[in-house]
Each structure stands twice: as structure tokens, then as C-alpha cells.
Coordinates of C-alpha atoms and ligand atoms in Angstrom, one line a residue:
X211 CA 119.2 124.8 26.3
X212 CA 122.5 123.9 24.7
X213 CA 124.3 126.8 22.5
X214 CA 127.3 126.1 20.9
X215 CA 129.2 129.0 19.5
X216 CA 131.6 129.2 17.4
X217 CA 133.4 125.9 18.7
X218 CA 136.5 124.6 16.9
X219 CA 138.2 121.3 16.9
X220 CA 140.9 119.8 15.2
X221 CA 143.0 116.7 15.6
X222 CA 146.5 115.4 14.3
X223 CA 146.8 113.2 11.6
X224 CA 149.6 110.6 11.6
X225 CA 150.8 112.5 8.3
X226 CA 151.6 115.4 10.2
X227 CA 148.4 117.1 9.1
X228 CA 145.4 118.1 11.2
X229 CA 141.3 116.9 10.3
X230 CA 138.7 119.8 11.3
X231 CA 136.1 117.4 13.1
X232 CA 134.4 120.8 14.5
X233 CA 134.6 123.7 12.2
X234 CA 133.0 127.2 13.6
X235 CA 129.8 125.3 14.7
X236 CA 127.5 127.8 15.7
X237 CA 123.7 126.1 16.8
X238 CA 120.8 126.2 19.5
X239 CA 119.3 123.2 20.9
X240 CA 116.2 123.7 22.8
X241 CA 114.9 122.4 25.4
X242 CA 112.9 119.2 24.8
X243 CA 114.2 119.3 21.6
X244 CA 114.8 115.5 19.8
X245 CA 117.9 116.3 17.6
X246 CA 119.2 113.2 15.7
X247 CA 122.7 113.8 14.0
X248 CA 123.7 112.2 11.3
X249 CA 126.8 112.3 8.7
X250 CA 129.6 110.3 7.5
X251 CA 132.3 108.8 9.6
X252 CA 134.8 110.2 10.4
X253 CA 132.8 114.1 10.1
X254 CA 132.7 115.1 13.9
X255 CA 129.7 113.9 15.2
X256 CA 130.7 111.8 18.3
X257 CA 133.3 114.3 19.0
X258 CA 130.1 117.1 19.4
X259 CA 128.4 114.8 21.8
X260 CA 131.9 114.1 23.9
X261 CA 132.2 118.1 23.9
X262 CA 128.8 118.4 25.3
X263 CA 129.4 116.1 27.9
X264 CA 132.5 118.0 28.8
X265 CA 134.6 114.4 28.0
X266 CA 136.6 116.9 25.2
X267 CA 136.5 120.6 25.3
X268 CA 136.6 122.5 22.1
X269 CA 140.1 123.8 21.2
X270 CA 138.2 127.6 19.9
X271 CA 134.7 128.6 21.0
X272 CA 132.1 127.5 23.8
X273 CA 129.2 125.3 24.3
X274 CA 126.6 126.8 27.2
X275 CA 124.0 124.3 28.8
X276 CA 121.1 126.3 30.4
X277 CA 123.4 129.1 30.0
X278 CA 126.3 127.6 31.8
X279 CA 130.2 126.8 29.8
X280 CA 130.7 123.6 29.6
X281 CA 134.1 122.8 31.1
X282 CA 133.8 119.3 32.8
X283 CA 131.6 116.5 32.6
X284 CA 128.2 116.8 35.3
X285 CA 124.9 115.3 36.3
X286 CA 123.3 117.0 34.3
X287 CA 124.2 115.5 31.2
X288 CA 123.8 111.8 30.6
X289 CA 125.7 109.8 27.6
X290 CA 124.9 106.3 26.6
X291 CA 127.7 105.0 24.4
X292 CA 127.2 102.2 21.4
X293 CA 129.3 100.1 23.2
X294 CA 130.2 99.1 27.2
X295 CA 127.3 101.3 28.4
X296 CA 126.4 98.8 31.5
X297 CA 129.3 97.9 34.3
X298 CA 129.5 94.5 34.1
X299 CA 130.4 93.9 37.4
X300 CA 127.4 95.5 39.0
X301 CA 123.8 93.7 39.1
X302 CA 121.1 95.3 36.8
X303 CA 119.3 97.0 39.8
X304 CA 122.8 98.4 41.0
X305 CA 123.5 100.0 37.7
X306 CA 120.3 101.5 36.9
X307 CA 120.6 103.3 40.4
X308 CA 124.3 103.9 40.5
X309 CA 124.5 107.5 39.4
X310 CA 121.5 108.0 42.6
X311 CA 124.4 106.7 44.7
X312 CA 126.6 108.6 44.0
X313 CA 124.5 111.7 44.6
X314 CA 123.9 109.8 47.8
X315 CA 120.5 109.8 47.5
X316 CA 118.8 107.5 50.6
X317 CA 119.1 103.5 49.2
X318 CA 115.0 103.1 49.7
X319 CA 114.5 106.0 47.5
X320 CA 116.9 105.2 44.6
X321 CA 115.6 101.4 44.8
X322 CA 112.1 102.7 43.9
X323 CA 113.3 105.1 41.2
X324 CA 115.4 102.5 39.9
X325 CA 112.8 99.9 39.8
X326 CA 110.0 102.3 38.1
X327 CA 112.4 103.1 35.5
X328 CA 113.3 98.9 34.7
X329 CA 109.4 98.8 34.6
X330 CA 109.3 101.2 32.3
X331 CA 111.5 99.2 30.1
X332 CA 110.0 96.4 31.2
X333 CA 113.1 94.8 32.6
X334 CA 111.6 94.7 36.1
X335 CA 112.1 91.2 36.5
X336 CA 115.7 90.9 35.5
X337 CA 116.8 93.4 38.4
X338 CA 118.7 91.2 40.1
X339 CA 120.4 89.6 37.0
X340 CA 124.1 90.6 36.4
X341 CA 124.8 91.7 33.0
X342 CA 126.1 89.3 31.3
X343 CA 122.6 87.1 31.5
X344 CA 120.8 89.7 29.4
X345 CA 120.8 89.8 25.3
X346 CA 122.0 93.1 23.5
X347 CA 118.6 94.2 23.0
X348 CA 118.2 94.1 27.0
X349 CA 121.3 95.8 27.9
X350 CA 120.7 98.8 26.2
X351 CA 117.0 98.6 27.9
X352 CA 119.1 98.8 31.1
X353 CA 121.4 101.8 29.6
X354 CA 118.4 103.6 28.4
X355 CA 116.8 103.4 31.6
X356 CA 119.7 104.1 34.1
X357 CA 120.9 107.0 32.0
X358 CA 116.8 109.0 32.2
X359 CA 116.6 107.4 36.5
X360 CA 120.1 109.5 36.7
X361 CA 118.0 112.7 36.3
X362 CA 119.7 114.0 33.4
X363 CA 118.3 117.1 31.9
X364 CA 120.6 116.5 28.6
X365 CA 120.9 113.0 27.2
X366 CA 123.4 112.5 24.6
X367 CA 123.1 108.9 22.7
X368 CA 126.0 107.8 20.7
X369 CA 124.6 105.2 18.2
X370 CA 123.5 103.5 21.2
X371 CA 121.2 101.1 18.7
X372 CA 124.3 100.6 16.1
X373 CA 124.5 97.0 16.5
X374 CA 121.0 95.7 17.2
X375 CA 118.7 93.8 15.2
X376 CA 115.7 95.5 13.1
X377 CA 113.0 94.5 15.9
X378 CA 115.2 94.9 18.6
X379 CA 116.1 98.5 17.2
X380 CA 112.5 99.0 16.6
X381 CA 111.5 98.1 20.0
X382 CA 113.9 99.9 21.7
X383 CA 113.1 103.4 19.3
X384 CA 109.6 102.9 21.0
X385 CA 110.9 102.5 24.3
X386 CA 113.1 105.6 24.1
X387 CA 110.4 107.8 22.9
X388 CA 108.3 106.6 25.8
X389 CA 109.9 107.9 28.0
X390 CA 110.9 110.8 26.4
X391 CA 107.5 111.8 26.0
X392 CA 107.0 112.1 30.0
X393 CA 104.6 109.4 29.8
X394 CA 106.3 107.7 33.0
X395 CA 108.1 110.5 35.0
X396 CA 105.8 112.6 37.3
X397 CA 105.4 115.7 36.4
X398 CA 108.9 116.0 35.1
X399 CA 109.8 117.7 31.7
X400 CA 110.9 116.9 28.6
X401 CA 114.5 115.6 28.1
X402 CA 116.4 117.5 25.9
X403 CA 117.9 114.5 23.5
X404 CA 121.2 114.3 21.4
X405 CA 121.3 111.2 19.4
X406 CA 123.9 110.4 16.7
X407 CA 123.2 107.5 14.1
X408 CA 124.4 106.7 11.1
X409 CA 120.9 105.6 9.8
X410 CA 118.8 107.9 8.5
X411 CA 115.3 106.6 8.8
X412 CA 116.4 106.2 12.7
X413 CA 116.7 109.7 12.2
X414 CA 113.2 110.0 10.8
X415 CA 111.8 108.1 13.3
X416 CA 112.8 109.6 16.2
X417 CA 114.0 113.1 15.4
X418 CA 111.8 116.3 15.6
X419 CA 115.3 118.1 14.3
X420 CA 117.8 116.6 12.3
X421 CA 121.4 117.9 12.1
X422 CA 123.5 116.9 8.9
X423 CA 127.3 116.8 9.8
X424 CA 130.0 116.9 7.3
X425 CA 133.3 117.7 7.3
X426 CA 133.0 119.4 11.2
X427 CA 130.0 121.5 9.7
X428 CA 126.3 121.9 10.3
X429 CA 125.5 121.5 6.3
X430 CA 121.4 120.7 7.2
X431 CA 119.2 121.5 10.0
X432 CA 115.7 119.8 9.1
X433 CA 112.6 120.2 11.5
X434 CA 110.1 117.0 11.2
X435 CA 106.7 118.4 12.6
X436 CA 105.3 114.6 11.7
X437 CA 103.8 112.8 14.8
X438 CA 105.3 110.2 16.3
X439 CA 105.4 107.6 17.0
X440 CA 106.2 107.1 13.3
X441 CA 105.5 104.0 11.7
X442 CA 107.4 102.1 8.4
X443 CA 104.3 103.6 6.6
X444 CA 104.6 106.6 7.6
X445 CA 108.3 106.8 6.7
X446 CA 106.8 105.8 2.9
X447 CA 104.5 109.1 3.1
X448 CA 105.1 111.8 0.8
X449 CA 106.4 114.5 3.1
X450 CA 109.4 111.9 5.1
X451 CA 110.2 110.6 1.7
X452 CA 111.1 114.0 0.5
X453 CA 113.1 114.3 4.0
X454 CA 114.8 111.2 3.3
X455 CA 115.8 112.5 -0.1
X456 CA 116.7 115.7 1.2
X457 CA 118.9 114.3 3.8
X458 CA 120.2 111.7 1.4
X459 CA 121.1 114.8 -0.7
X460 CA 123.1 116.7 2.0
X461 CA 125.1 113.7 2.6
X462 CA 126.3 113.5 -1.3
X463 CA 124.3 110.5 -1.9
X464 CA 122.1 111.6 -4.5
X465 CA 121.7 108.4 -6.3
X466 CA 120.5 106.7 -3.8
X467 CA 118.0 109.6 -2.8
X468 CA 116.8 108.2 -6.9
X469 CA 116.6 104.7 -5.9
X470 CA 114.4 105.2 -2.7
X471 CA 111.1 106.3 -4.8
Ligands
ATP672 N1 141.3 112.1 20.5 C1 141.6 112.1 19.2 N2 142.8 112.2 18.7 C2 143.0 112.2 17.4 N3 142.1 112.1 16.4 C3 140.8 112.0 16.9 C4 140.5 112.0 18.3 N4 139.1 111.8 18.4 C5 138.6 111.8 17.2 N5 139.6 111.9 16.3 C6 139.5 111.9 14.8 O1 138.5 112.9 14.5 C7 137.7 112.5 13.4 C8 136.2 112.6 13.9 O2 136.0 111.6 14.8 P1 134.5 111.4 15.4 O3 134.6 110.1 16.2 O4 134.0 112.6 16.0 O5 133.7 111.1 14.1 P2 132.3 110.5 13.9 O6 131.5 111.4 12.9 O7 131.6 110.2 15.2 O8 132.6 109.1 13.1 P3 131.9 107.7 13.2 O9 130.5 107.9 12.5 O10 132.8 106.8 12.4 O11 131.7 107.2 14.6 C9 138.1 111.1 13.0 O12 139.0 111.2 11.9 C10 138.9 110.6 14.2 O13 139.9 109.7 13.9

């Protein structure tokens, strides 16, 4: 679904000297796939998402969705950043259906796609609210639903949680998984998910594939066969703990990985 291959990417330093944020990355994604990546600031990660949403294109290399380059941003792939990811100026309703109208898809049409997806998020009675009525948690409710009632195939989260409370964050990993899980699209299939965080039991809630990023490199790619949704408890079992460790390893923070036991 999305290959990358061989895809460079280095920026200037104000020193003159260059940081490798994307260094030979060479991965698969499949389709339907859950990949959460984590890693330190500062390693690459939002850059990866911003080159497969065709936002930056990689200076060596390609990245193929459904076996196409990417070379410009399209509908097909969706991004919900951590911060300004509603227009403010628009009512609720009027963002959730706004990339529909652009397509030009018929107003009565959109309206009810729109409105099954605030269901969904259970934000159906705030449709007509403008933006700046609704708490954090609510917002990103509203980005999480416009970006899957936009139709696209890839979805690419960039620490769209990052500032939200525990429950809110919670609440909204259950959301996201929802509808991720086709449980309220007809007939449709799965979404193929990106999601960046800096948390790593995020990560081992949501992910069935984790990518470690460090340095511009791939340095872990852990599969998580656990079911979800996955509870607190269930990130205390023996098998996510040792995923947590192992994580915690491959991000050089080994003393911690001895504290979490
Ligand atoms: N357009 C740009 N021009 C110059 N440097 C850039 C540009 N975009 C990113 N960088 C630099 O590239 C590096 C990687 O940035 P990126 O945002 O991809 O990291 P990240 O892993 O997402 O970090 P964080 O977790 O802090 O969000 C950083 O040092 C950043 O300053």
C-alpha cells in the first residue's frame, strides 16, 4: 500500500551543517495496516508523514501509494496535524464535509455522510457549533471524523492526541479505533493508518506495527498480534510489557525499560 524506497532527506543546519531526518528508508506498509511511529524529536518522523502526503518530497528515493509516486499532495491521503486541524472559521458540520465539497459531491449527500460520521464521534449535536465552542478533546473528535468522511484511503496522524488529557486521550484512542475497525462505514475497507506519537503505550494501544525512528532510520519494526481494543491491563500483561521494554530499548532508554517491571 505505501512503499518507500530508498528515500533520503536532509536539511540545513544554521551551522552550516546538514541533519539526515530520512536516511535510505526502505519499508512496506500494508494495507489496513495500524503503524504507530515513534522516536525522539527531532529523528524524522513528521517529516515521513509530510513526505507521504506529498507536503515534502524526498530529496533521493520514492515513496509509491497503491503503486503510484508520490509527487503532490491528493485525496487519497488524509493528515490530521497535532495542532490547527479544524478551520475555525467554518461551522462544525461545514468542516467535517468540506473535503466532499470540494470533490463537489451533491450538498444532500455530503450532509448525510458528514452527519453519520459526527455520530460516530458522537458530536452530532454540536454540528452547527463553530469551533471555538468545543473543548480540545471535541475538536479533535471533529478532525478525526472529517479526515475518515473525506474518503481517505491513507490516514496519516501527526500526534494528533499530544496535548490532551489522559481520559480525553483514552476516549479518543477508542474512538479512532472504531472507526478504523469498519464498524461504521458500509462495506468500506480498512484504512491504512500512519500515526506518529511520542508515547509509547499510545503506541501499544493502538498499533498492530510499530516503527522505531532514530536518527532518519527504521532501527525497530515490531508487530503486536494482541487484540484490541487494549486495556491498561492488558498493557501490564507479560507479552506488551516485554514490547514496551523492547521499544524502550531501541530508543536508548534502557533504564527506564528497568523501572517499568
Ligand atoms: N523545512 C525544514 N527546514 C529545515 N529543517 C527542517 C525542516 N523540517 C524539519 N527540519 C528539521 O529536521 C529534523 C526532523 O524534523 P521532524 O519534524 O521530522 O522531526 P520529528 O521526529 O517529527 O520531531 P518531533 O518529535 O520533535 O516532532 C529537525 O531537526 C527539524 O528541525
Amino acid at each position: 500500500m505505501i512503499e518507500f524506497e530508498n528515500v533520503g532527506q536532509s536539511f540545513p543546519r544554521p551551522d552550516g551543517s546538514r541533519v539526515v531526518v530520512a536516511d535510505n528508508i526502505n519499508a512496506v506498509i500494508e494495507e489496513g495496516e495500524f503503524v504507530c511511529i515513534i522516536g525522539p524529536s527531532g529523528c524524522g518522523k513528521t517529516t515521513l508523514l509530510h513526505q507521504v502526503a506529498g507536503l515534502n518530497l524526498p530529496q533521493t528515493g520514492e515513496i509509491r501509494v497503491h503503486g503510484r509516486k508520490v509527487t503532490a499532495p491528493g485525496p487519497d491521503r488524509g493528515i490530521v496535524f497535532q495542532k490547527d486541524a479544524v478551520f475555525p472559521w467554518m461551522k462544525v458540520i461545514d468542516n467535517v464535509e468540506y473535503g466532499l465539497a470540494c470533490r463537489n459531491v451533491p450538498k444532500g449527500e455530503r450532509r448525510r455522510h458528514a452527519m453519520a460520521y459526527l455520530d460516530a464521534v458522537n458530536l452530532a449535536d454540536v454540528a452547527d457549533a463553530w469551533p471555538k465552542q468545543l473543548s480540545g478533546g471535541m475538536l479533535k473528535r471533529v478532525a478525526i471524523a472529517t479526515v475518515f468522511a473525506n474518503g481517505a484511503e491513507v490516514l496519516l496522524l501527526d500526534e494528533p492526541f499530544g496535548p490532551l488529557d489522559y481520559l480525553t486521550r483514552r476516549q479518543l484512542h477508542r474512538v479512532l479505533l472504531d472507526l478504523w475497525s469498519n464498524r461504521t462505514e458500509p462495506g468500506g475497507k480498512r484504512r491504512t493508518v500512519l500515526f506518529v506519537t511520542h508515547d509509547i503505550d499510545e503506541a501499544l494501544t493502538l498499533a498492530d506495527r510499530v516503527l522505531v525512528m532514530d536518527k532518519g532510520r527504521i532501527v525497530k519494526d515490531m508487530r503486536l498480534d494482541q487484540p484490541r481494543p487494549r486495556t491498561d491491563n492488558d498493557l501490564a500483561t507479560p507479552d506488551l510489557l516485554e514490547a514496551k521494554h523492547v521499544l524502550l530499548r531501541h530508543l536508548g532508554l534502557e533504564a527506564l525499560a528497568g523501572e517499568a517491571v
